[in-house]
mmCIF file of C-alpha atoms in Angstrom:
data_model
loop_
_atom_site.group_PDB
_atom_site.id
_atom_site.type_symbol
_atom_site.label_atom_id
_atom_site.label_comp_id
_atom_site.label_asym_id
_atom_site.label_seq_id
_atom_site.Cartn_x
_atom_site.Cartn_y
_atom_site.Cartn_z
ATOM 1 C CA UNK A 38 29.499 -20.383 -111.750
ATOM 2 C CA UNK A 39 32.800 -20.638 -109.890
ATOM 3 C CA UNK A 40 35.393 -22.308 -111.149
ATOM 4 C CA UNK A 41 38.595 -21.518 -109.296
ATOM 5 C CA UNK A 42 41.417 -23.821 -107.488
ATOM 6 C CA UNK A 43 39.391 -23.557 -104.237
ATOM 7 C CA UNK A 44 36.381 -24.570 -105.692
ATOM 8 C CA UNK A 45 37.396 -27.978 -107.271
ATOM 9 C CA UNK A 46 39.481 -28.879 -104.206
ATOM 10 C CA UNK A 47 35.776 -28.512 -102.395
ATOM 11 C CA UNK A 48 33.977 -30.313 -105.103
ATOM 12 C CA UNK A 49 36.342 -33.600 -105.242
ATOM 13 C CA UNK A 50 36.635 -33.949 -101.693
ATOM 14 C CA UNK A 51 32.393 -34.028 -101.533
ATOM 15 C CA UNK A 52 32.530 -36.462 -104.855
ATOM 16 C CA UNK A 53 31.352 -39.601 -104.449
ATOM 17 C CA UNK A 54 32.597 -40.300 -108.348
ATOM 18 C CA UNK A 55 36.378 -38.589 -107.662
ATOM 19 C CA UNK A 56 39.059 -40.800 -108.878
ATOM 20 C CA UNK A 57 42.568 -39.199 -109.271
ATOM 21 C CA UNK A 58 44.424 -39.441 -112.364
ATOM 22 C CA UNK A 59 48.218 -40.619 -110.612
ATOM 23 C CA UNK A 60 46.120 -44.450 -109.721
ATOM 24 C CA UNK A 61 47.085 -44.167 -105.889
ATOM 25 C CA UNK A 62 43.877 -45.989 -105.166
ATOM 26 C CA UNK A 63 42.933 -42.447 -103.453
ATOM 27 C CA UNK A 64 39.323 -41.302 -102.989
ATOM 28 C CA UNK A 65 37.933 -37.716 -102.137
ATOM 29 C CA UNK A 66 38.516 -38.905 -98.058
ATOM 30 C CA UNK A 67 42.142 -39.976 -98.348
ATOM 31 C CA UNK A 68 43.584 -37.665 -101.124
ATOM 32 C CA UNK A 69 45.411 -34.556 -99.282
ATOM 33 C CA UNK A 70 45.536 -33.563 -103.540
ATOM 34 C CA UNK A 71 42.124 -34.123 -104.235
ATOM 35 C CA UNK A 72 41.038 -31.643 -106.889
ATOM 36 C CA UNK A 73 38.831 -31.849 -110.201
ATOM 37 C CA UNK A 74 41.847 -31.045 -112.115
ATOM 38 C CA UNK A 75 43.222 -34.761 -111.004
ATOM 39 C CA UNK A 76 40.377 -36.390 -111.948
ATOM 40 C CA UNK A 77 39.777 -39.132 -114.641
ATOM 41 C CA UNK A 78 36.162 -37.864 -114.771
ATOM 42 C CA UNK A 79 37.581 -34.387 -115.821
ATOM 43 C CA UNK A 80 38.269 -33.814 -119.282
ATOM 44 C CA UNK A 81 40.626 -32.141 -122.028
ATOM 45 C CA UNK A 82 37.775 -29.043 -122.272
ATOM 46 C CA UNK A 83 37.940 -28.431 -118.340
ATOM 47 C CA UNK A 84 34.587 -30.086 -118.084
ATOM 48 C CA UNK A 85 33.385 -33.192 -115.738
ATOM 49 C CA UNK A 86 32.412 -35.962 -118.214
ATOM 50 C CA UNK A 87 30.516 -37.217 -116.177
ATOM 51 C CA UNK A 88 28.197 -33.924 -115.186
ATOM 52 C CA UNK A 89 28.648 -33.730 -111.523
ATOM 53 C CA UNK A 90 30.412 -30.437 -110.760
ATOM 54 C CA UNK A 91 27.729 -28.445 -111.243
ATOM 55 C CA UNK A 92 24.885 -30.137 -109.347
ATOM 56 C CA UNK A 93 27.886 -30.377 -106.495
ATOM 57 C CA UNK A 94 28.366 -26.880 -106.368
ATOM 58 C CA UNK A 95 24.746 -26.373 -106.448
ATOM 59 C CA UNK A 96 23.864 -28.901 -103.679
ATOM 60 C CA UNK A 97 26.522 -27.710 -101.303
ATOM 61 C CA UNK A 98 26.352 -23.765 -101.961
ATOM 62 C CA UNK A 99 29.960 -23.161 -102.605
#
């Protein structure tokens, strides 16, 4: 699976869960920054806590 820059810009902007880290109030629509890497749902081992990266990548074919 993919796991590049690109990739989690695509997945946090289709995130319904995306939250960024800097507590802007931004969501995946109004963050510019929007990455997985800036997310309080991703975690210290690179890995979304809460299990969504994968089934987004999946669902969307990226």
């Amino acid at each position: 699976m993919k796991k590049n820059a690109e990739t989690m810009k695509e997945v946090a902007s289709l995130c319904s869960k995306y939250c960024s880290c800097d507590d802007c109030g931004c969501k995946n629509s109004t963050s510019a920054n929007a990455s997985c890497q800036n997310c309080t749902h991703y975690d210290a081992k690179n890995v979304c806590d809460i299990d969504l990266y994968e089934e987004i990548v999946t669902n969307h074919n990226l």
